[in-house]
């Protein structure tokens, strides 16, 4: 545990109507997959084809690689070639649509190759 069970957490959320019913916990928030698999909600979220399946927040959406993420890749021709190819493929997929790029699309293409993929939300 992050602190003894009988000790109150020092961080308390309050609003105009008084305390907000949250119980914050310190730490990184990760648990073992074997423990998560024992939780009914986690099991339901992982089951495919189940009509009662709970979709994860943001599931099915695509997200663009943030421009600042490129700083974590080494400066090399291989990385530059991959970014260039991703940008080229994305631009080619847009041909024939009859409209130019928005300012955001241009920014994402120039700064991060407009690389996108399945989105994920970390809480």
mmCIF file of N, CA and C in Angstrom, residues 1-2 16 26 30 32-33 42-43 47-48 51 54 61 65 70 84 89 91 103 106 109 117 119 121:
data_model
loop_
_atom_site.group_PDB
_atom_site.id
_atom_site.type_symbol
_atom_site.label_atom_id
_atom_site.label_comp_id
_atom_site.label_asym_id
_atom_site.label_seq_id
_atom_site.Cartn_x
_atom_site.Cartn_y
_atom_site.Cartn_z
ATOM 1 N N UNK A 1 0.827 -1.204 0.000
ATOM 2 C CA UNK A 1 0.000 0.000 0.000
ATOM 3 C C UNK A 1 0.871 1.268 0.000
ATOM 4 N N UNK A 2 0.305 2.333 -0.552
ATOM 5 C CA UNK A 2 1.016 3.604 -0.610
ATOM 6 C C UNK A 2 1.124 4.267 0.756
ATOM 7 N N UNK A 16 -18.054 23.196 -5.062
ATOM 8 C CA UNK A 16 -18.939 24.176 -4.421
ATOM 9 C C UNK A 16 -19.864 23.532 -3.395
ATOM 10 N N UNK A 26 -1.929 6.979 -4.539
ATOM 11 C CA UNK A 26 -0.626 7.310 -5.109
ATOM 12 C C UNK A 26 -0.126 6.103 -5.893
ATOM 13 N N UNK A 30 -0.465 0.566 -12.056
ATOM 14 C CA UNK A 30 -0.421 -0.666 -12.837
ATOM 15 C C UNK A 30 -0.644 -1.866 -11.918
ATOM 16 N N UNK A 32 -0.911 -6.414 -12.023
ATOM 17 C CA UNK A 32 -0.565 -7.586 -12.823
ATOM 18 C C UNK A 32 -1.754 -8.008 -13.690
ATOM 19 N N UNK A 33 -1.453 -8.483 -14.883
ATOM 20 C CA UNK A 33 -2.509 -8.935 -15.792
ATOM 21 C C UNK A 33 -3.298 -10.087 -15.178
ATOM 22 N N UNK A 42 -13.045 -6.254 -16.299
ATOM 23 C CA UNK A 42 -11.902 -6.420 -17.194
ATOM 24 C C UNK A 42 -12.129 -7.632 -18.094
ATOM 25 N N UNK A 43 -12.647 -8.717 -17.531
ATOM 26 C CA UNK A 43 -12.940 -9.904 -18.352
ATOM 27 C C UNK A 43 -13.962 -9.573 -19.429
ATOM 28 N N UNK A 47 -13.589 -9.655 -23.817
ATOM 29 C CA UNK A 47 -14.294 -10.667 -24.592
ATOM 30 C C UNK A 47 -14.813 -10.070 -25.889
ATOM 31 N N UNK A 48 -14.481 -10.700 -26.993
ATOM 32 C CA UNK A 48 -14.985 -10.222 -28.274
ATOM 33 C C UNK A 48 -16.250 -10.974 -28.623
ATOM 34 N N UNK A 51 -22.303 -9.474 -26.400
ATOM 35 C CA UNK A 51 -23.159 -8.285 -26.489
ATOM 36 C C UNK A 51 -23.039 -7.373 -25.268
ATOM 37 N N UNK A 54 -17.889 -4.325 -22.659
ATOM 38 C CA UNK A 54 -17.687 -2.913 -22.354
ATOM 39 C C UNK A 54 -16.506 -2.429 -23.182
ATOM 40 N N UNK A 61 -10.973 4.499 -32.240
ATOM 41 C CA UNK A 61 -10.546 5.774 -32.819
ATOM 42 C C UNK A 61 -9.082 5.676 -33.229
ATOM 43 N N UNK A 65 0.426 10.444 -34.403
ATOM 44 C CA UNK A 65 1.642 10.511 -33.603
ATOM 45 C C UNK A 65 1.895 11.977 -33.267
ATOM 46 N N UNK A 70 8.512 12.557 -32.117
ATOM 47 C CA UNK A 70 9.618 12.296 -33.039
ATOM 48 C C UNK A 70 10.978 12.498 -32.369
ATOM 49 N N UNK A 84 9.109 9.668 -44.088
ATOM 50 C CA UNK A 84 8.846 10.171 -45.438
ATOM 51 C C UNK A 84 7.849 9.256 -46.161
ATOM 52 N N UNK A 89 2.502 8.037 -48.291
ATOM 53 C CA UNK A 89 1.341 7.150 -48.384
ATOM 54 C C UNK A 89 0.070 7.870 -47.943
ATOM 55 N N UNK A 91 -0.477 11.156 -47.996
ATOM 56 C CA UNK A 91 -0.804 12.171 -49.001
ATOM 57 C C UNK A 91 -1.420 11.532 -50.246
ATOM 58 N N UNK A 103 -4.823 23.184 -42.125
ATOM 59 C CA UNK A 103 -3.574 23.588 -41.463
ATOM 60 C C UNK A 103 -3.096 22.500 -40.504
ATOM 61 N N UNK A 106 -1.529 19.638 -42.600
ATOM 62 C CA UNK A 106 -0.219 20.062 -43.093
ATOM 63 C C UNK A 106 0.813 19.998 -41.965
ATOM 64 N N UNK A 109 1.672 16.369 -41.138
ATOM 65 C CA UNK A 109 2.447 15.755 -42.214
ATOM 66 C C UNK A 109 3.896 16.211 -42.179
ATOM 67 N N UNK A 117 -2.430 5.733 -36.010
ATOM 68 C CA UNK A 117 -2.717 4.348 -35.711
ATOM 69 C C UNK A 117 -3.822 4.258 -34.691
ATOM 70 N N UNK A 119 -5.841 4.492 -31.490
ATOM 71 C CA UNK A 119 -5.669 5.382 -30.340
ATOM 72 C C UNK A 119 -5.740 4.618 -29.038
ATOM 73 N N UNK A 121 -5.901 5.483 -24.624
ATOM 74 C CA UNK A 121 -6.024 6.494 -23.586
ATOM 75 C C UNK A 121 -5.428 5.941 -22.316
#
